[in-house]
Amino acid sequence: MSNASPNNAWHALSAADALKQTDADHHGLAAAEAARRLHAFGRNELTEGAALNPWKLLVGQFKSLIIWILIGAAVVTGVLGEWVDCVAIVVIVILNALIGFYQEFSAEKSIAALRKMTAPQARVRRDGHAVLIPAAEVVPGDVLEFEPGDLVAADARLLEASSLKCVEAALTGESDAVDKDAGFLLPATAALGDRTNMLFMGTAVAAGQGRAVVVGTGMNSELGAISQLLRNAAASEEQTPLQKRLAALGRSLVWACLGIVALLFLLGLLRGTALFEMFLTSVSLAVAAVPEGLPAVVTVALGL
């Protein structure tokens, strides 16, 4: 057999078919076979991504065009001696960077938090006997046994269930305990929260007892799929639609300000205003047109 994928429709198979697909039976695996599968499929763990680089996250907060416009405005106001405006703009830029850094740093930490949701131990049947083993040594085809308070060590298809209820809030957002039934056969397209004949890594048994055959471990579990999605999102350089629109707004502001400044500068010269005085007036107007509060407002709004 191959290590199961979250996309396999195990919930559409009967318990007998699930056992057949995993080359297992109700008595569990032999110790030698479990060791062979552990070597073949790897440990039942969520893999760690690249180490978090706080400096890279912090520098990333200054990639926005609007932020660079504000930094330019701060430099200009400082040169013109408008220190109150200069300090205000700098404070807003720093505040925006800190808030954005905190949000992204927290999102990166959520990947590490997923690892803490996994069970430390699992009760499995080996050579016909129930034994406690480290959860990292659970393999596809293992038969798990559950009782109230247990954390589910891997994705598994129920074989037996007696008044079994599980808390799956971490996966589905459903706060109430979900009733489980080994006898249900569900459509292959059934949503994750509707798969009442399945147990998932990282969820908890709230009541009852049950027995299930493991069909997905480590990164091939539903929790592993979420971890991979988070890792891909963190590594992606693609901008969100909001970031793209803010970048477009920044470019529009640049051209609009340049156009207005050039027009006022020419009109002032035509009216006979001194060159240096007209230059200061135009630059001051351009700086005033920059919405220095926009990045901070957007960042705080998204955070809330």
PDB file of C-alpha atoms in Angstrom:
ATOM      1  CA  MET A   1       0.000   0.000   0.000  1.00  0.00           C
ATOM      2  CA  SER A   2       1.003   3.674  -0.282  1.00  0.00           C
ATOM      3  CA  ASN A   3       0.672   6.330   2.373  1.00  0.00           C
ATOM      4  CA  ALA A   4      -2.806   7.770   2.033  1.00  0.00           C
ATOM      5  CA  SER A   5      -3.517  11.256   0.845  1.00  0.00           C
ATOM      6  CA  PRO A   6      -6.135  13.613   2.325  1.00  0.00           C
ATOM      7  CA  ASN A   7      -7.750  13.567  -1.114  1.00  0.00           C
ATOM      8  CA  ASN A   8      -8.508   9.830  -0.952  1.00  0.00           C
ATOM      9  CA  ALA A   9     -12.203   9.193  -0.316  1.00  0.00           C
ATOM     10  CA  TRP A  10     -11.761   6.854   2.630  1.00  0.00           C
ATOM     11  CA  HIS A  11     -15.097   8.041   4.003  1.00  0.00           C
ATOM     12  CA  ALA A  12     -16.786   6.515   0.942  1.00  0.00           C
ATOM     13  CA  LEU A  13     -15.369   3.056   1.724  1.00  0.00           C
ATOM     14  CA  SER A  14     -16.786   0.548   4.171  1.00  0.00           C
ATOM     15  CA  ALA A  15     -14.688  -0.408   7.190  1.00  0.00           C
ATOM     16  CA  ALA A  16     -13.907  -3.769   5.578  1.00  0.00           C
ATOM     17  CA  ASP A  17     -12.765  -2.111   2.350  1.00  0.00           C
ATOM     18  CA  ALA A  18     -10.599   0.336   4.301  1.00  0.00           C
ATOM     19  CA  LEU A  19      -8.877  -2.564   6.051  1.00  0.00           C
ATOM     20  CA  LYS A  20      -8.363  -4.276   2.710  1.00  0.00           C
ATOM     21  CA  GLN A  21      -6.929  -1.128   1.115  1.00  0.00           C
ATOM     22  CA  THR A  22      -4.437  -0.704   3.975  1.00  0.00           C
ATOM     23  CA  ASP A  23      -3.472  -4.409   4.108  1.00  0.00           C
ATOM     24  CA  ALA A  24      -4.538  -4.593   7.740  1.00  0.00           C
ATOM     25  CA  ASP A  25      -7.063  -6.385   9.958  1.00  0.00           C
ATOM     26  CA  HIS A  26      -8.827  -5.849  13.285  1.00  0.00           C
ATOM     27  CA  HIS A  27      -5.928  -7.404  15.194  1.00  0.00           C
ATOM     28  CA  GLY A  28      -3.526  -4.687  14.055  1.00  0.00           C
ATOM     29  CA  LEU A  29      -0.089  -4.976  12.498  1.00  0.00           C
ATOM     30  CA  ALA A  30       2.747  -7.244  13.456  1.00  0.00           C
ATOM     31  CA  ALA A  31       5.680  -5.399  15.012  1.00  0.00           C
ATOM     32  CA  ALA A  32       7.965  -6.333  12.101  1.00  0.00           C
ATOM     33  CA  GLU A  33       5.449  -5.091   9.519  1.00  0.00           C
ATOM     34  CA  ALA A  34       4.950  -1.844  11.462  1.00  0.00           C
ATOM     35  CA  ALA A  35       8.723  -1.295  11.473  1.00  0.00           C
ATOM     36  CA  ARG A  36       8.860  -1.906   7.715  1.00  0.00           C
ATOM     37  CA  ARG A  37       6.071   0.601   7.077  1.00  0.00           C
ATOM     38  CA  LEU A  38       7.689   3.160   9.347  1.00  0.00           C
ATOM     39  CA  HIS A  39      10.834   2.904   7.256  1.00  0.00           C
ATOM     40  CA  ALA A  40       8.833   3.092   4.005  1.00  0.00           C
ATOM     41  CA  PHE A  41       6.436   5.921   4.892  1.00  0.00           C
ATOM     42  CA  GLY A  42       8.452   7.917   7.407  1.00  0.00           C
ATOM     43  CA  ARG A  43       7.586   9.155  10.866  1.00  0.00           C
ATOM     44  CA  ASN A  44       4.117  10.416  11.653  1.00  0.00           C
ATOM     45  CA  GLU A  45       5.189  14.046  12.075  1.00  0.00           C
ATOM     46  CA  LEU A  46       4.517  17.414  10.504  1.00  0.00           C
ATOM     47  CA  THR A  47       7.711  18.494   8.807  1.00  0.00           C
ATOM     48  CA  GLU A  48       9.277  21.819   9.693  1.00  0.00           C
ATOM     49  CA  GLY A  49       9.707  24.479   7.051  1.00  0.00           C
ATOM     50  CA  ALA A  50      12.536  26.942   6.695  1.00  0.00           C
ATOM     51  CA  ALA A  51      13.525  28.776   9.858  1.00  0.00           C
ATOM     52  CA  LEU A  52      11.596  31.962  10.489  1.00  0.00           C
ATOM     53  CA  ASN A  53      13.624  35.065   9.582  1.00  0.00           C
ATOM     54  CA  PRO A  54      12.278  38.066  11.535  1.00  0.00           C
ATOM     55  CA  TRP A  55      14.567  40.505   9.701  1.00  0.00           C
ATOM     56  CA  LYS A  56      13.234  39.382   6.335  1.00  0.00           C
ATOM     57  CA  LEU A  57       9.675  39.905   7.579  1.00  0.00           C
ATOM     58  CA  LEU A  58      10.548  43.375   8.886  1.00  0.00           C
ATOM     59  CA  VAL A  59      12.252  44.456   5.654  1.00  0.00           C
ATOM     60  CA  GLY A  60       9.246  43.146   3.739  1.00  0.00           C
ATOM     61  CA  GLN A  61       7.080  45.812   5.386  1.00  0.00           C
ATOM     62  CA  PHE A  62       8.869  48.491   3.332  1.00  0.00           C
ATOM     63  CA  LYS A  63       8.173  47.030  -0.116  1.00  0.00           C
ATOM     64  CA  SER A  64       5.011  49.034  -0.691  1.00  0.00           C
ATOM     65  CA  LEU A  65       5.222  51.993  -3.075  1.00  0.00           C
ATOM     66  CA  ILE A  66       3.055  54.095  -0.757  1.00  0.00           C
ATOM     67  CA  ILE A  67       5.537  53.499   2.079  1.00  0.00           C
ATOM     68  CA  TRP A  68       8.376  54.756  -0.116  1.00  0.00           C
ATOM     69  CA  ILE A  69       6.287  57.783  -1.078  1.00  0.00           C
ATOM     70  CA  LEU A  70       5.848  58.520   2.620  1.00  0.00           C
ATOM     71  CA  ILE A  71       9.567  58.100   3.276  1.00  0.00           C
ATOM     72  CA  GLY A  72      10.285  60.537   0.430  1.00  0.00           C
ATOM     73  CA  ALA A  73       7.730  62.943   1.874  1.00  0.00           C
ATOM     74  CA  ALA A  74       9.412  62.715   5.275  1.00  0.00           C
ATOM     75  CA  VAL A  75      12.791  63.536   3.723  1.00  0.00           C
ATOM     76  CA  VAL A  76      11.369  66.519   1.838  1.00  0.00           C
ATOM     77  CA  THR A  77       9.559  67.917   4.889  1.00  0.00           C
ATOM     78  CA  GLY A  78      12.773  67.526   6.911  1.00  0.00           C
ATOM     79  CA  VAL A  79      14.764  69.414   4.274  1.00  0.00           C
ATOM     80  CA  LEU A  80      12.126  72.160   4.283  1.00  0.00           C
ATOM     81  CA  GLY A  81      12.332  72.417   8.069  1.00  0.00           C
ATOM     82  CA  GLU A  82       8.800  71.132   8.719  1.00  0.00           C
ATOM     83  CA  TRP A  83       9.918  68.937  11.583  1.00  0.00           C
ATOM     84  CA  VAL A  84       6.474  68.298  13.055  1.00  0.00           C
ATOM     85  CA  ASP A  85       5.206  66.864   9.760  1.00  0.00           C
ATOM     86  CA  CYS A  86       8.477  64.985   9.250  1.00  0.00           C
ATOM     87  CA  VAL A  87       8.297  63.288  12.654  1.00  0.00           C
ATOM     88  CA  ALA A  88       4.594  62.505  12.219  1.00  0.00           C
ATOM     89  CA  ILE A  89       5.189  60.759   8.884  1.00  0.00           C
ATOM     90  CA  VAL A  90       8.177  58.797  10.239  1.00  0.00           C
ATOM     91  CA  VAL A  91       6.163  57.654  13.266  1.00  0.00           C
ATOM     92  CA  ILE A  92       3.318  56.499  11.028  1.00  0.00           C
ATOM     93  CA  VAL A  93       5.719  54.564   8.750  1.00  0.00           C
ATOM     94  CA  ILE A  94       7.355  52.856  11.747  1.00  0.00           C
ATOM     95  CA  LEU A  95       3.994  52.090  13.372  1.00  0.00           C
ATOM     96  CA  ASN A  96       2.689  50.570  10.143  1.00  0.00           C
ATOM     97  CA  ALA A  97       5.827  48.406   9.804  1.00  0.00           C
ATOM     98  CA  LEU A  98       5.584  47.159  13.397  1.00  0.00           C
ATOM     99  CA  ILE A  99       1.905  46.261  13.105  1.00  0.00           C
ATOM    100  CA  GLY A 100       2.439  44.494   9.786  1.00  0.00           C
ATOM    101  CA  PHE A 101       5.470  42.653  11.169  1.00  0.00           C
ATOM    102  CA  TYR A 102       3.509  41.465  14.199  1.00  0.00           C
ATOM    103  CA  GLN A 103       0.670  40.148  12.058  1.00  0.00           C
ATOM    104  CA  GLU A 104       2.952  38.246   9.673  1.00  0.00           C
ATOM    105  CA  PHE A 105       5.127  36.945  12.508  1.00  0.00           C
ATOM    106  CA  SER A 106       2.002  35.606  14.238  1.00  0.00           C
ATOM    107  CA  ALA A 107       0.898  33.934  10.993  1.00  0.00           C
ATOM    108  CA  GLU A 108       4.309  32.257  10.647  1.00  0.00           C
ATOM    109  CA  LYS A 109       4.075  31.029  14.235  1.00  0.00           C
ATOM    110  CA  SER A 110       0.755  29.343  13.423  1.00  0.00           C
ATOM    111  CA  ILE A 111       2.670  26.758  11.380  1.00  0.00           C
ATOM    112  CA  ALA A 112       4.722  25.837  14.435  1.00  0.00           C
ATOM    113  CA  ALA A 113       1.530  25.784  16.529  1.00  0.00           C
ATOM    114  CA  LEU A 114       0.115  23.009  14.338  1.00  0.00           C
ATOM    115  CA  ARG A 115       2.901  20.705  15.495  1.00  0.00           C
ATOM    116  CA  LYS A 116       1.789  21.188  19.096  1.00  0.00           C
ATOM    117  CA  MET A 117      -1.687  19.887  18.215  1.00  0.00           C
ATOM    118  CA  THR A 118      -0.398  16.409  17.438  1.00  0.00           C
ATOM    119  CA  ALA A 119      -0.710  13.630  20.007  1.00  0.00           C
ATOM    120  CA  PRO A 120       2.389  12.608  22.011  1.00  0.00           C
ATOM    121  CA  GLN A 121       1.292   8.960  22.284  1.00  0.00           C
ATOM    122  CA  ALA A 122      -1.138   6.590  20.627  1.00  0.00           C
ATOM    123  CA  ARG A 123      -2.799   3.357  21.686  1.00  0.00           C
ATOM    124  CA  VAL A 124      -2.457   0.830  18.856  1.00  0.00           C
ATOM    125  CA  ARG A 125      -2.884  -2.876  18.378  1.00  0.00           C
ATOM    126  CA  ARG A 126       0.374  -4.641  17.645  1.00  0.00           C
ATOM    127  CA  ASP A 127       0.531  -8.423  17.361  1.00  0.00           C
ATOM    128  CA  GLY A 128      -3.056  -8.569  18.631  1.00  0.00           C
ATOM    129  CA  HIS A 129      -2.375  -6.588  21.822  1.00  0.00           C
ATOM    130  CA  ALA A 130      -3.118  -2.957  22.730  1.00  0.00           C
ATOM    131  CA  VAL A 131       0.106  -1.044  23.413  1.00  0.00           C
ATOM    132  CA  LEU A 132       1.102   2.594  23.916  1.00  0.00           C
ATOM    133  CA  ILE A 133       3.666   3.874  21.425  1.00  0.00           C
ATOM    134  CA  PRO A 134       5.012   7.340  20.488  1.00  0.00           C
ATOM    135  CA  ALA A 135       2.567   8.908  18.028  1.00  0.00           C
ATOM    136  CA  ALA A 136       5.447   9.538  15.616  1.00  0.00           C
ATOM    137  CA  GLU A 137       5.711   5.741  15.119  1.00  0.00           C
ATOM    138  CA  VAL A 138       2.105   5.284  13.975  1.00  0.00           C
ATOM    139  CA  VAL A 139       1.937   3.986  10.394  1.00  0.00           C
ATOM    140  CA  PRO A 140      -0.799   3.485   7.784  1.00  0.00           C
ATOM    141  CA  GLY A 141      -2.648   0.275   8.588  1.00  0.00           C
ATOM    142  CA  ASP A 142      -2.229   0.616  12.348  1.00  0.00           C
ATOM    143  CA  VAL A 143      -5.426   0.019  14.315  1.00  0.00           C
ATOM    144  CA  LEU A 144      -5.917   2.817  16.874  1.00  0.00           C
ATOM    145  CA  GLU A 145      -8.069   2.573  19.981  1.00  0.00           C
ATOM    146  CA  PHE A 146      -9.664   5.636  21.582  1.00  0.00           C
ATOM    147  CA  GLU A 147     -11.290   6.692  24.816  1.00  0.00           C
ATOM    148  CA  PRO A 148     -12.367  10.102  26.200  1.00  0.00           C
ATOM    149  CA  GLY A 149      -9.531  12.615  26.424  1.00  0.00           C
ATOM    150  CA  ASP A 150      -7.362  11.022  23.757  1.00  0.00           C
ATOM    151  CA  LEU A 151      -5.829  13.058  20.965  1.00  0.00           C
ATOM    152  CA  VAL A 152      -6.136  11.428  17.558  1.00  0.00           C
ATOM    153  CA  ALA A 153      -2.637  10.603  16.319  1.00  0.00           C
ATOM    154  CA  ALA A 154      -3.409  10.246  12.587  1.00  0.00           C
ATOM    155  CA  ASP A 155      -6.226  10.317  10.044  1.00  0.00           C
ATOM    156  CA  ALA A 156      -8.182   7.084  10.410  1.00  0.00           C
ATOM    157  CA  ARG A 157     -11.307   5.306   9.121  1.00  0.00           C
ATOM    158  CA  LEU A 158     -13.555   4.152  11.956  1.00  0.00           C
ATOM    159  CA  LEU A 159     -13.988   0.414  12.392  1.00  0.00           C
ATOM    160  CA  GLU A 160     -16.058   0.453  15.574  1.00  0.00           C
ATOM    161  CA  ALA A 161     -17.637   3.257  17.602  1.00  0.00           C
ATOM    162  CA  SER A 162     -19.622   3.329  20.828  1.00  0.00           C
ATOM    163  CA  SER A 163     -21.211   6.725  21.619  1.00  0.00           C
ATOM    164  CA  LEU A 164     -18.096   8.292  20.129  1.00  0.00           C
ATOM    165  CA  LYS A 165     -17.893  12.085  19.951  1.00  0.00           C
ATOM    166  CA  CYS A 166     -14.935  14.144  18.756  1.00  0.00           C
ATOM    167  CA  VAL A 167     -14.040  17.823  18.942  1.00  0.00           C
ATOM    168  CA  GLU A 168     -12.881  18.937  15.481  1.00  0.00           C
ATOM    169  CA  ALA A 169     -12.835  22.713  15.965  1.00  0.00           C
ATOM    170  CA  ALA A 170      -9.183  22.933  14.951  1.00  0.00           C
ATOM    171  CA  LEU A 171     -10.000  21.529  11.499  1.00  0.00           C
ATOM    172  CA  THR A 172     -13.574  22.505  10.729  1.00  0.00           C
ATOM    173  CA  GLY A 173     -14.343  25.361  13.127  1.00  0.00           C
ATOM    174  CA  GLU A 174     -17.264  23.389  14.586  1.00  0.00           C
ATOM    175  CA  SER A 175     -17.202  24.072  18.332  1.00  0.00           C
ATOM    176  CA  ASP A 176     -19.628  21.302  19.314  1.00  0.00           C
ATOM    177  CA  ALA A 177     -18.494  17.693  19.601  1.00  0.00           C
ATOM    178  CA  VAL A 178     -19.352  15.671  16.492  1.00  0.00           C
ATOM    179  CA  ASP A 179     -21.072  12.280  16.687  1.00  0.00           C
ATOM    180  CA  LYS A 180     -19.113   9.517  14.962  1.00  0.00           C
ATOM    181  CA  ASP A 181     -20.523   6.358  13.363  1.00  0.00           C
ATOM    182  CA  ALA A 182     -18.404   3.636  11.799  1.00  0.00           C
ATOM    183  CA  GLY A 183     -21.316   2.290   9.748  1.00  0.00           C
ATOM    184  CA  PHE A 184     -21.922   5.399   7.633  1.00  0.00           C
ATOM    185  CA  LEU A 185     -20.979   5.397   3.957  1.00  0.00           C
ATOM    186  CA  LEU A 186     -20.672   8.914   2.595  1.00  0.00           C
ATOM    187  CA  PRO A 187     -20.380  10.359  -0.913  1.00  0.00           C
ATOM    188  CA  ALA A 188     -16.820  10.869  -2.104  1.00  0.00           C
ATOM    189  CA  THR A 189     -17.569  14.617  -2.338  1.00  0.00           C
ATOM    190  CA  ALA A 190     -18.634  14.920   1.335  1.00  0.00           C
ATOM    191  CA  ALA A 191     -17.139  17.952   3.070  1.00  0.00           C
ATOM    192  CA  LEU A 192     -14.540  17.460   5.758  1.00  0.00           C
ATOM    193  CA  GLY A 193     -16.940  18.377   8.542  1.00  0.00           C
ATOM    194  CA  ASP A 194     -19.493  15.825   7.319  1.00  0.00           C
ATOM    195  CA  ARG A 195     -17.169  12.817   7.361  1.00  0.00           C
ATOM    196  CA  THR A 196     -18.629  11.264  10.484  1.00  0.00           C
ATOM    197  CA  ASN A 197     -16.972   7.890   9.866  1.00  0.00           C
ATOM    198  CA  MET A 198     -13.488   9.441   9.975  1.00  0.00           C
ATOM    199  CA  LEU A 199     -11.142  10.642  12.697  1.00  0.00           C
ATOM    200  CA  PHE A 200      -8.475  13.260  12.005  1.00  0.00           C
ATOM    201  CA  MET A 201      -5.037  14.014  13.400  1.00  0.00           C
ATOM    202  CA  GLY A 202      -5.047  16.782  15.996  1.00  0.00           C
ATOM    203  CA  THR A 203      -8.693  16.356  16.997  1.00  0.00           C
ATOM    204  CA  ALA A 204      -9.774  15.117  20.441  1.00  0.00           C
ATOM    205  CA  VAL A 205     -12.112  12.410  21.669  1.00  0.00           C
ATOM    206  CA  ALA A 206     -14.773  14.009  23.855  1.00  0.00           C
ATOM    207  CA  ALA A 207     -16.824  10.923  24.749  1.00  0.00           C
ATOM    208  CA  GLY A 208     -17.276   7.262  23.967  1.00  0.00           C
ATOM    209  CA  GLN A 209     -14.874   4.684  22.636  1.00  0.00           C
ATOM    210  CA  GLY A 210     -13.785   3.563  19.228  1.00  0.00           C
ATOM    211  CA  ARG A 211     -11.348   1.730  17.024  1.00  0.00           C
ATOM    212  CA  ALA A 212     -10.063   2.936  13.650  1.00  0.00           C
ATOM    213  CA  VAL A 213      -7.553   1.994  10.967  1.00  0.00           C
ATOM    214  CA  VAL A 214      -4.942   4.623  10.078  1.00  0.00           C
ATOM    215  CA  VAL A 215      -5.193   5.856   6.479  1.00  0.00           C
ATOM    216  CA  GLY A 216      -3.010   8.990   6.543  1.00  0.00           C
ATOM    217  CA  THR A 217       0.010  10.009   8.614  1.00  0.00           C
ATOM    218  CA  GLY A 218       2.287  13.023   8.877  1.00  0.00           C
ATOM    219  CA  MET A 219       2.059  15.399   5.941  1.00  0.00           C
ATOM    220  CA  ASN A 220      -0.432  13.053   4.262  1.00  0.00           C
ATOM    221  CA  SER A 221      -3.046  13.857   6.897  1.00  0.00           C
ATOM    222  CA  GLU A 222      -5.601  16.678   6.751  1.00  0.00           C
ATOM    223  CA  LEU A 223      -3.570  18.567   9.375  1.00  0.00           C
ATOM    224  CA  GLY A 224      -0.495  18.035   7.222  1.00  0.00           C
ATOM    225  CA  ALA A 225      -2.337  19.478   4.226  1.00  0.00           C
ATOM    226  CA  ILE A 226      -3.157  22.614   6.243  1.00  0.00           C
ATOM    227  CA  SER A 227       0.478  22.879   7.339  1.00  0.00           C
ATOM    228  CA  GLN A 228       1.603  22.658   3.716  1.00  0.00           C
ATOM    229  CA  LEU A 229      -0.883  25.334   2.640  1.00  0.00           C
ATOM    230  CA  LEU A 230       0.365  27.676   5.368  1.00  0.00           C
ATOM    231  CA  ARG A 231       3.966  27.007   4.383  1.00  0.00           C
ATOM    232  CA  ASN A 232       3.232  27.671   0.709  1.00  0.00           C
ATOM    233  CA  ALA A 233       1.387  30.885   1.563  1.00  0.00           C
ATOM    234  CA  ALA A 234       4.264  32.073   3.747  1.00  0.00           C
ATOM    235  CA  ALA A 235       6.812  31.348   1.020  1.00  0.00           C
ATOM    236  CA  SER A 236       4.760  32.863  -1.778  1.00  0.00           C
ATOM    237  CA  GLU A 237       5.845  36.249  -3.102  1.00  0.00           C
ATOM    238  CA  GLU A 238       2.534  36.746  -4.890  1.00  0.00           C
ATOM    239  CA  GLN A 239       0.640  39.807  -3.722  1.00  0.00           C
ATOM    240  CA  THR A 240      -2.897  39.679  -2.433  1.00  0.00           C
ATOM    241  CA  PRO A 241      -5.614  41.578  -4.363  1.00  0.00           C
ATOM    242  CA  LEU A 242      -5.559  44.283  -1.673  1.00  0.00           C
ATOM    243  CA  GLN A 243      -1.776  44.678  -1.976  1.00  0.00           C
ATOM    244  CA  LYS A 244      -2.091  44.967  -5.750  1.00  0.00           C
ATOM    245  CA  ARG A 245      -4.766  47.665  -5.434  1.00  0.00           C
ATOM    246  CA  LEU A 246      -2.707  49.590  -2.878  1.00  0.00           C
ATOM    247  CA  ALA A 247       0.298  49.431  -5.214  1.00  0.00           C
ATOM    248  CA  ALA A 248      -1.874  50.714  -8.066  1.00  0.00           C
ATOM    249  CA  LEU A 249      -3.147  53.498  -5.799  1.00  0.00           C
ATOM    250  CA  GLY A 250       0.448  54.408  -4.942  1.00  0.00           C
ATOM    251  CA  ARG A 251       1.379  54.706  -8.614  1.00  0.00           C
ATOM    252  CA  SER A 252      -1.704  56.820  -9.271  1.00  0.00           C
ATOM    253  CA  LEU A 253      -0.784  59.113  -6.381  1.00  0.00           C
ATOM    254  CA  VAL A 254       2.732  59.550  -7.712  1.00  0.00           C
ATOM    255  CA  TRP A 255       1.578  60.576 -11.175  1.00  0.00           C
ATOM    256  CA  ALA A 256      -1.245  62.740  -9.833  1.00  0.00           C
ATOM    257  CA  CYS A 257       1.099  64.574  -7.466  1.00  0.00           C
ATOM    258  CA  LEU A 258       3.723  65.064 -10.154  1.00  0.00           C
ATOM    259  CA  GLY A 259       1.092  66.406 -12.559  1.00  0.00           C
ATOM    260  CA  ILE A 260      -0.371  68.821 -10.022  1.00  0.00           C
ATOM    261  CA  VAL A 261       3.062  70.006  -8.884  1.00  0.00           C
ATOM    262  CA  ALA A 262       4.203  70.592 -12.463  1.00  0.00           C
ATOM    263  CA  LEU A 263       0.998  72.473 -13.322  1.00  0.00           C
ATOM    264  CA  LEU A 264       1.143  74.699 -10.231  1.00  0.00           C
ATOM    265  CA  PHE A 265       4.837  75.322 -10.743  1.00  0.00           C
ATOM    266  CA  LEU A 266       4.272  76.488 -14.330  1.00  0.00           C
ATOM    267  CA  LEU A 267       1.242  78.604 -13.380  1.00  0.00           C
ATOM    268  CA  GLY A 268       3.221  80.239 -10.577  1.00  0.00           C
ATOM    269  CA  LEU A 269       6.086  81.085 -12.888  1.00  0.00           C
ATOM    270  CA  LEU A 270       3.656  82.528 -15.436  1.00  0.00           C
ATOM    271  CA  ARG A 271       2.233  84.768 -12.723  1.00  0.00           C
ATOM    272  CA  GLY A 272       5.701  86.029 -11.885  1.00  0.00           C
ATOM    273  CA  THR A 273       6.223  84.205  -8.577  1.00  0.00           C
ATOM    274  CA  ALA A 274       9.867  83.708  -7.601  1.00  0.00           C
ATOM    275  CA  LEU A 275      11.329  80.400  -8.744  1.00  0.00           C
ATOM    276  CA  PHE A 276      12.464  79.184  -5.306  1.00  0.00           C
ATOM    277  CA  GLU A 277       9.240  80.249  -3.601  1.00  0.00           C
ATOM    278  CA  MET A 278       7.178  78.438  -6.231  1.00  0.00           C
ATOM    279  CA  PHE A 279       9.321  75.332  -5.829  1.00  0.00           C
ATOM    280  CA  LEU A 280       8.748  75.251  -2.054  1.00  0.00           C
ATOM    281  CA  THR A 281       5.016  75.803  -2.507  1.00  0.00           C
ATOM    282  CA  SER A 282       4.693  73.006  -5.061  1.00  0.00           C
ATOM    283  CA  VAL A 283       6.681  70.511  -3.006  1.00  0.00           C
ATOM    284  CA  SER A 284       4.707  71.353   0.140  1.00  0.00           C
ATOM    285  CA  LEU A 285       1.448  70.770  -1.721  1.00  0.00           C
ATOM    286  CA  ALA A 286       2.698  67.454  -3.083  1.00  0.00           C
ATOM    287  CA  VAL A 287       3.670  66.274   0.401  1.00  0.00           C
ATOM    288  CA  ALA A 288       0.298  67.365   1.789  1.00  0.00           C
ATOM    289  CA  ALA A 289      -1.469  65.318  -0.892  1.00  0.00           C
ATOM    290  CA  VAL A 290       0.147  62.067   0.257  1.00  0.00           C
ATOM    291  CA  PRO A 291      -2.289  60.105   2.532  1.00  0.00           C
ATOM    292  CA  GLU A 292       0.218  59.230   5.218  1.00  0.00           C
ATOM    293  CA  GLY A 293      -2.446  57.577   7.353  1.00  0.00           C
ATOM    294  CA  LEU A 294      -3.610  55.144   4.650  1.00  0.00           C
ATOM    295  CA  PRO A 295      -1.127  52.270   5.211  1.00  0.00           C
ATOM    296  CA  ALA A 296      -1.609  52.334   8.996  1.00  0.00           C
ATOM    297  CA  VAL A 297      -5.417  52.483   8.670  1.00  0.00           C
ATOM    298  CA  VAL A 298      -5.471  49.543   6.236  1.00  0.00           C
ATOM    299  CA  THR A 299      -3.105  47.474   8.416  1.00  0.00           C
ATOM    300  CA  VAL A 300      -5.076  48.123  11.628  1.00  0.00           C
ATOM    301  CA  ALA A 301      -8.417  47.465   9.872  1.00  0.00           C
ATOM    302  CA  LEU A 302      -7.183  44.107   8.571  1.00  0.00           C
ATOM    303  CA  GLY A 303      -5.817  43.220  11.996  1.00  0.00           C
ATOM    304  CA  LEU A 304      -9.170  43.919  13.633  1.00  0.00           C
TER     305      LEU A 304
END
